[in-house]
PDB file of C-alpha atoms in Angstrom:
ATOM      1  CA  MET A   1      77.952  72.964  83.795  1.00 51.00           C
ATOM      2  CA  LYS A   2      75.174  73.717  87.062  1.00 56.00           C
ATOM      3  CA  GLY A   3      76.480  73.354  90.214  1.00 55.00           C
ATOM      4  CA  THR A   4      80.135  74.703  89.250  1.00 58.00           C
ATOM      5  CA  ASN A   5      81.634  78.132  90.638  1.00 59.00           C
ATOM      6  CA  ILE A   6      84.752  78.648  90.273  1.00 59.00           C
ATOM      7  CA  TYR A   7      84.529  81.182  92.913  1.00 60.00           C
ATOM      8  CA  PRO A   8      83.520  79.383  95.602  1.00 59.00           C
ATOM      9  CA  ILE A   9      82.941  81.823  98.501  1.00 54.00           C
ATOM     10  CA  PHE A  10      85.252  79.585 101.338  1.00 53.00           C
ATOM     11  CA  ASP A  11      87.721  80.685  98.832  1.00 59.00           C
ATOM     12  CA  LYS A  12      89.013  84.263  99.907  1.00 76.00           C
ATOM     13  CA  THR A  13      92.560  85.127  99.719  1.00 83.00           C
ATOM     14  CA  VAL A  14      94.410  85.434 103.465  1.00 87.00           C
ATOM     15  CA  GLN A  15      94.399  87.730 105.029  1.00 92.00           C
ATOM     16  CA  ARG A  16      97.009  90.115 106.702  1.00 93.00           C
ATOM     17  CA  SER A  17      96.650  89.473 110.740  1.00 93.00           C
ATOM     18  CA  GLU A  18      96.912  85.865 109.224  1.00 93.00           C
ATOM     19  CA  ARG A  19     100.507  86.048 108.529  1.00 94.00           C
ATOM     20  CA  GLU A  20     101.453  88.218 110.776  1.00 95.00           C
ATOM     21  CA  THR A  21     100.338  86.114 112.756  1.00 94.00           C
ATOM     22  CA  LEU A  22     102.324  83.092 111.516  1.00 94.00           C
ATOM     23  CA  LEU A  23     104.912  85.544 111.545  1.00 95.00           C
ATOM     24  CA  ARG A  24     104.488  86.992 115.046  1.00 96.00           C
ATOM     25  CA  GLN A  25     105.071  90.639 114.415  1.00 97.00           C
ATOM     26  CA  LYS A  26     103.613  93.045 111.953  1.00 97.00           C
ATOM     27  CA  GLY A  27     104.370  94.293 108.715  1.00 97.00           C
ATOM     28  CA  CYS A  28     105.973  98.077 108.412  1.00 97.00           C
ATOM     29  CA  VAL A  29     107.992 100.083 105.683  1.00 98.00           C
ATOM     30  CA  VAL A  30     111.105 101.278 107.032  1.00 98.00           C
ATOM     31  CA  TRP A  31     112.345 104.089 104.397  1.00 98.00           C
ATOM     32  CA  PHE A  32     116.256 104.968 104.613  1.00 98.00           C
ATOM     33  CA  THR A  33     116.600 108.262 102.510  1.00 97.00           C
ATOM     34  CA  GLY A  34     120.097 110.886 102.777  1.00 96.00           C
ATOM     35  CA  LEU A  35     122.193 111.960 100.320  1.00 95.00           C
ATOM     36  CA  SER A  36     125.606 108.852  98.651  1.00 93.00           C
ATOM     37  CA  GLY A  37     127.368 108.114 101.394  1.00 93.00           C
ATOM     38  CA  SER A  38     125.387 109.539 104.445  1.00 95.00           C
ATOM     39  CA  GLY A  39     125.949 105.713 105.663  1.00 95.00           C
ATOM     40  CA  LYS A  40     121.560 104.703 104.458  1.00 96.00           C
ATOM     41  CA  SER A  41     123.054 101.141 102.839  1.00 94.00           C
ATOM     42  CA  THR A  42     125.137 100.355 106.139  1.00 96.00           C
ATOM     43  CA  LEU A  43     122.663 101.219 108.400  1.00 98.00           C
ATOM     44  CA  ALA A  44     119.690  98.866 107.102  1.00 97.00           C
ATOM     45  CA  ILE A  45     122.107  96.380 106.381  1.00 97.00           C
ATOM     46  CA  ALA A  46     122.813  96.432 110.443  1.00 98.00           C
ATOM     47  CA  LEU A  47     119.100  96.694 111.396  1.00 98.00           C
ATOM     48  CA  GLU A  48     118.506  93.465 109.467  1.00 97.00           C
ATOM     49  CA  ARG A  49     120.125  91.416 111.402  1.00 98.00           C
ATOM     50  CA  ALA A  50     120.075  93.093 115.214  1.00 98.00           C
ATOM     51  CA  LEU A  51     116.058  92.245 113.599  1.00 98.00           C
ATOM     52  CA  LEU A  52     117.127  87.970 112.470  1.00 97.00           C
ATOM     53  CA  GLU A  53     118.260  87.907 115.719  1.00 97.00           C
ATOM     54  CA  LYS A  54     115.674  89.043 117.537  1.00 96.00           C
ATOM     55  CA  GLY A  55     113.028  86.059 115.521  1.00 96.00           C
ATOM     56  CA  TYR A  56     111.991  88.642 112.971  1.00 97.00           C
ATOM     57  CA  LEU A  57     111.870  88.562 108.950  1.00 97.00           C
ATOM     58  CA  CYS A  58     112.727  91.876 107.084  1.00 97.00           C
ATOM     59  CA  GLN A  59     113.319  92.036 103.808  1.00 95.00           C
ATOM     60  CA  LEU A  60     116.251  94.873 102.295  1.00 95.00           C
ATOM     61  CA  LEU A  61     115.511  97.151  98.991  1.00 93.00           C
ATOM     62  CA  ASP A  62     118.190  98.674  98.259  1.00 83.00           C
ATOM     63  CA  GLY A  63     119.889 100.317  94.265  1.00 73.00           C
ATOM     64  CA  ASP A  64     121.791  96.550  94.291  1.00 67.00           C
ATOM     65  CA  ASN A  65     118.315  94.643  93.800  1.00 70.00           C
ATOM     66  CA  ILE A  66     116.269  97.579  92.366  1.00 72.00           C
ATOM     67  CA  ARG A  67     118.450  98.737  89.993  1.00 64.00           C
ATOM     68  CA  SER A  68     119.120  96.021  89.023  1.00 65.00           C
ATOM     69  CA  GLY A  69     116.391  94.563  88.232  1.00 68.00           C
ATOM     70  CA  ILE A  70     112.838  95.777  88.226  1.00 69.00           C
ATOM     71  CA  ASN A  71     113.866  99.086  87.651  1.00 71.00           C
ATOM     72  CA  ASN A  72     116.801  98.472  85.313  1.00 71.00           C
ATOM     73  CA  ASN A  73     114.946 100.002  82.130  1.00 69.00           C
ATOM     74  CA  LEU A  74     115.460 103.646  83.635  1.00 70.00           C
ATOM     75  CA  GLY A  75     117.195 106.379  84.891  1.00 69.00           C
ATOM     76  CA  PHE A  76     118.266 109.310  86.879  1.00 70.00           C
ATOM     77  CA  SER A  77     115.957 112.037  85.355  1.00 72.00           C
ATOM     78  CA  GLU A  78     113.212 113.795  87.294  1.00 75.00           C
ATOM     79  CA  GLU A  79     110.574 111.478  86.503  1.00 81.00           C
ATOM     80  CA  ASP A  80     112.941 108.142  86.536  1.00 81.00           C
ATOM     81  CA  ARG A  81     113.480 109.477  89.416  1.00 82.00           C
ATOM     82  CA  LYS A  82     110.053 109.310  90.906  1.00 86.00           C
ATOM     83  CA  GLU A  83     109.102 106.040  88.930  1.00 88.00           C
ATOM     84  CA  ASN A  84     111.554 104.128  90.874  1.00 86.00           C
ATOM     85  CA  ILE A  85     110.708 105.167  93.572  1.00 90.00           C
ATOM     86  CA  ARG A  86     107.100 104.273  93.080  1.00 93.00           C
ATOM     87  CA  ARG A  87     108.180 100.846  92.192  1.00 92.00           C
ATOM     88  CA  ILE A  88     109.422 100.075  95.072  1.00 93.00           C
ATOM     89  CA  ALA A  89     107.192 101.511  96.909  1.00 96.00           C
ATOM     90  CA  GLU A  90     104.409  99.139  95.413  1.00 96.00           C
ATOM     91  CA  VAL A  91     106.744  96.079  95.309  1.00 95.00           C
ATOM     92  CA  ALA A  92     107.350  97.298  99.510  1.00 96.00           C
ATOM     93  CA  LYS A  93     103.566  97.568 100.347  1.00 97.00           C
ATOM     94  CA  LEU A  94     104.183  93.886  98.764  1.00 96.00           C
ATOM     95  CA  PHE A  95     105.592  92.789 101.693  1.00 96.00           C
ATOM     96  CA  VAL A  96     103.542  94.656 104.055  1.00 97.00           C
ATOM     97  CA  GLN A  97     100.729  92.748 103.697  1.00 95.00           C
ATOM     98  CA  CYS A  98     102.956  89.709 103.882  1.00 95.00           C
ATOM     99  CA  GLY A  99     103.668  90.582 107.089  1.00 97.00           C
ATOM    100  CA  VAL A 100     107.188  90.837 106.034  1.00 97.00           C
ATOM    101  CA  ILE A 101     109.785  93.959 107.743  1.00 98.00           C
ATOM    102  CA  THR A 102     110.347  95.812 104.556  1.00 98.00           C
ATOM    103  CA  LEU A 103     114.324  98.264 105.462  1.00 98.00           C
ATOM    104  CA  THR A 104     114.391 100.604 102.424  1.00 97.00           C
ATOM    105  CA  ALA A 105     118.247 102.919 101.548  1.00 95.00           C
ATOM    106  CA  PHE A 106     117.466 104.811  98.924  1.00 93.00           C
ATOM    107  CA  ILE A 107     117.522 108.864  98.793  1.00 92.00           C
ATOM    108  CA  SER A 108     114.642 109.435  97.297  1.00 92.00           C
ATOM    109  CA  PRO A 109     115.512 113.028  96.971  1.00 92.00           C
ATOM    110  CA  THR A 110     112.003 114.737  97.218  1.00 93.00           C
ATOM    111  CA  ASN A 111     109.926 115.579  99.789  1.00 94.00           C
ATOM    112  CA  GLU A 112     107.217 115.113  96.539  1.00 94.00           C
ATOM    113  CA  ILE A 113     108.568 111.733  95.651  1.00 94.00           C
ATOM    114  CA  ARG A 114     108.917 110.940  99.106  1.00 96.00           C
ATOM    115  CA  ALA A 115     104.585 111.813 100.269  1.00 96.00           C
ATOM    116  CA  LEU A 116     104.924 109.049  97.095  1.00 96.00           C
ATOM    117  CA  ALA A 117     106.019 106.395  98.433  1.00 97.00           C
ATOM    118  CA  THR A 118     104.139 107.231 102.461  1.00 97.00           C
ATOM    119  CA  LYS A 119     100.732 107.505 100.526  1.00 97.00           C
ATOM    120  CA  ILE A 120     101.494 103.940  98.524  1.00 97.00           C
ATOM    121  CA  ILE A 121     102.926 102.272 101.239  1.00 98.00           C
ATOM    122  CA  GLY A 122     100.540 103.601 103.891  1.00 97.00           C
ATOM    123  CA  ARG A 123     101.435 106.538 106.573  1.00 96.00           C
ATOM    124  CA  GLU A 124     100.263 103.744 109.459  1.00 96.00           C
ATOM    125  CA  ASN A 125     103.164 100.938 108.024  1.00 97.00           C
ATOM    126  CA  PHE A 126     105.503 103.776 107.067  1.00 98.00           C
ATOM    127  CA  VAL A 127     108.729 104.826 109.437  1.00 98.00           C
ATOM    128  CA  GLU A 128     110.604 107.374 107.889  1.00 98.00           C
ATOM    129  CA  VAL A 129     114.755 107.795 108.967  1.00 98.00           C
ATOM    130  CA  PHE A 130     116.343 110.415 108.117  1.00 98.00           C
ATOM    131  CA  VAL A 131     119.743 110.119 107.840  1.00 98.00           C
ATOM    132  CA  ASP A 132     121.442 113.182 107.873  1.00 97.00           C
ATOM    133  CA  THR A 133     124.610 113.413 107.265  1.00 96.00           C
ATOM    134  CA  PRO A 134     126.567 116.673 106.528  1.00 95.00           C
ATOM    135  CA  LEU A 135     127.727 116.808 102.297  1.00 95.00           C
ATOM    136  CA  ASP A 136     131.326 116.797 103.164  1.00 94.00           C
ATOM    137  CA  ILE A 137     131.382 114.211 105.166  1.00 95.00           C
ATOM    138  CA  CYS A 138     129.377 112.048 102.816  1.00 94.00           C
ATOM    139  CA  GLU A 139     131.665 113.303  99.814  1.00 93.00           C
ATOM    140  CA  LEU A 140     134.615 111.293 101.764  1.00 93.00           C
ATOM    141  CA  ARG A 141     133.188 108.467 102.379  1.00 92.00           C
ATOM    142  CA  ASP A 142     133.197 108.523  98.274  1.00 87.00           C
ATOM    143  CA  VAL A 143     134.097 105.179  97.697  1.00 78.00           C
ATOM    144  CA  LYS A 144     132.763 105.383  93.637  1.00 82.00           C
ATOM    145  CA  GLY A 145     133.789 108.061  92.865  1.00 87.00           C
ATOM    146  CA  LEU A 146     130.988 109.765  92.097  1.00 88.00           C
ATOM    147  CA  TYR A 147     131.118 113.195  93.839  1.00 89.00           C
ATOM    148  CA  LYS A 148     134.179 112.730  92.249  1.00 89.00           C
ATOM    149  CA  LYS A 149     133.142 112.748  89.015  1.00 89.00           C
ATOM    150  CA  ALA A 150     129.781 114.787  89.577  1.00 88.00           C
ATOM    151  CA  ARG A 151     132.040 117.611  91.094  1.00 90.00           C
ATOM    152  CA  ALA A 152     133.685 117.781  87.442  1.00 87.00           C
ATOM    153  CA  GLY A 153     130.358 117.485  85.405  1.00 86.00           C
ATOM    154  CA  GLU A 154     131.262 113.865  84.253  1.00 89.00           C
ATOM    155  CA  ILE A 155     127.505 113.631  86.012  1.00 86.00           C
ATOM    156  CA  LYS A 156     124.723 115.219  86.003  1.00 83.00           C
ATOM    157  CA  GLU A 157     121.917 115.623  87.726  1.00 82.00           C
ATOM    158  CA  PHE A 158     123.834 114.624  91.331  1.00 86.00           C
ATOM    159  CA  THR A 159     121.975 114.414  94.571  1.00 89.00           C
ATOM    160  CA  GLY A 160     123.912 116.935  96.808  1.00 83.00           C
ATOM    161  CA  ILE A 161     125.579 118.727  93.668  1.00 90.00           C
ATOM    162  CA  SER A 162     123.480 119.719  90.658  1.00 85.00           C
ATOM    163  CA  SER A 163     119.966 118.598  91.516  1.00 87.00           C
ATOM    164  CA  PRO A 164     119.067 118.968  95.160  1.00 89.00           C
ATOM    165  CA  PHE A 165     117.828 117.055  98.325  1.00 93.00           C
ATOM    166  CA  GLU A 166     115.667 117.956 100.625  1.00 95.00           C
ATOM    167  CA  ALA A 167     115.257 117.148 103.890  1.00 95.00           C
ATOM    168  CA  PRO A 168     112.729 116.050 105.626  1.00 96.00           C
ATOM    169  CA  VAL A 169     109.896 118.027 107.141  1.00 92.00           C
ATOM    170  CA  ASP A 170     108.895 115.554 109.654  1.00 94.00           C
ATOM    171  CA  PRO A 171     110.985 112.314 109.818  1.00 97.00           C
ATOM    172  CA  ASP A 172     110.459 109.607 111.960  1.00 98.00           C
ATOM    173  CA  LEU A 173     114.181 109.456 113.254  1.00 98.00           C
ATOM    174  CA  THR A 174     117.278 110.962 112.304  1.00 98.00           C
ATOM    175  CA  LEU A 175     120.541 109.982 112.512  1.00 98.00           C
ATOM    176  CA  ASP A 176     123.710 111.777 111.653  1.00 97.00           C
ATOM    177  CA  THR A 177     126.436 108.949 111.259  1.00 96.00           C
ATOM    178  CA  SER A 178     128.967 111.031 111.451  1.00 96.00           C
ATOM    179  CA  ARG A 179     128.473 112.302 115.147  1.00 97.00           C
ATOM    180  CA  LEU A 180     127.230 107.684 116.125  1.00 98.00           C
ATOM    181  CA  SER A 181     127.977 104.123 114.826  1.00 97.00           C
ATOM    182  CA  VAL A 182     126.081 102.429 113.709  1.00 97.00           C
ATOM    183  CA  GLU A 183     126.104  99.920 117.021  1.00 98.00           C
ATOM    184  CA  GLU A 184     124.411 103.308 118.350  1.00 98.00           C
ATOM    185  CA  SER A 185     122.602 103.837 115.120  1.00 98.00           C
ATOM    186  CA  VAL A 186     120.922 100.931 115.338  1.00 98.00           C
ATOM    187  CA  GLU A 187     119.837 100.803 119.114  1.00 98.00           C
ATOM    188  CA  LEU A 188     118.410 104.203 118.574  1.00 98.00           C
ATOM    189  CA  LEU A 189     116.530 102.234 115.103  1.00 98.00           C
ATOM    190  CA  MET A 190     115.722  99.154 117.364  1.00 98.00           C
ATOM    191  CA  ASN A 191     112.870 101.654 119.905  1.00 98.00           C
ATOM    192  CA  THR A 192     111.391 103.041 117.061  1.00 97.00           C
ATOM    193  CA  ILE A 193     111.018  99.968 115.522  1.00 97.00           C
ATOM    194  CA  LEU A 194     109.753  97.537 117.478  1.00 97.00           C
ATOM    195  CA  PRO A 195     106.871  99.196 119.628  1.00 95.00           C
ATOM    196  CA  LYS A 196     105.770  99.177 116.263  1.00 95.00           C
ATOM    197  CA  ILE A 197     106.127  95.262 114.798  1.00 96.00           C
ATOM    198  CA  LYS A 198     105.598  93.247 117.802  1.00 93.00           C
ATOM    199  CA  ILE A 199     101.988  91.426 118.248  1.00 88.00           C
ATOM    200  CA  LYS A 200     100.654  92.748 121.920  1.00 77.00           C
ATOM    201  CA  SER A 201      99.979  89.248 123.349  1.00 65.00           C
TER     202      SER A 201
END
């Protein structure tokens, strides 16, 4: 029909800056990486609570809500691990574009995998946190018995035992939860993250 346009020029997508102004925060991804049992999820949950108490909106992504949902068709082969991280990074990117502070807690064992996540999300939006807890401490915390099964050969390609973990080359923050309490770790996290998420007046 003449004069009809289903794509009117005034109908533009809401911009990220508008969403951030509404939320009064800047979106970013805090990417926790480290061995199973290192304390990634514990710190992410504690950080989420601390940020919420200061009025910041966050979304936590971890194995519980990713492997059971969007990535439930993936295994633990090298190819599937890479695809797992790629999907997580794409989801995190969407949250960032909405101005949401996104906390991810995944082993993400190689520099290649983490570089892929960084590229997708954008380095300017990416805070890499290496939870550098010694393997022996992680094994002592093995509440699910995963390390025991890996040592017995019942779990193949288990990071830290039969599959390597590559330490990040230049993380934004390194935390050893065998030396730091949750409270001390959260304080260091807040000092690192708050300058990145505050909207300047």
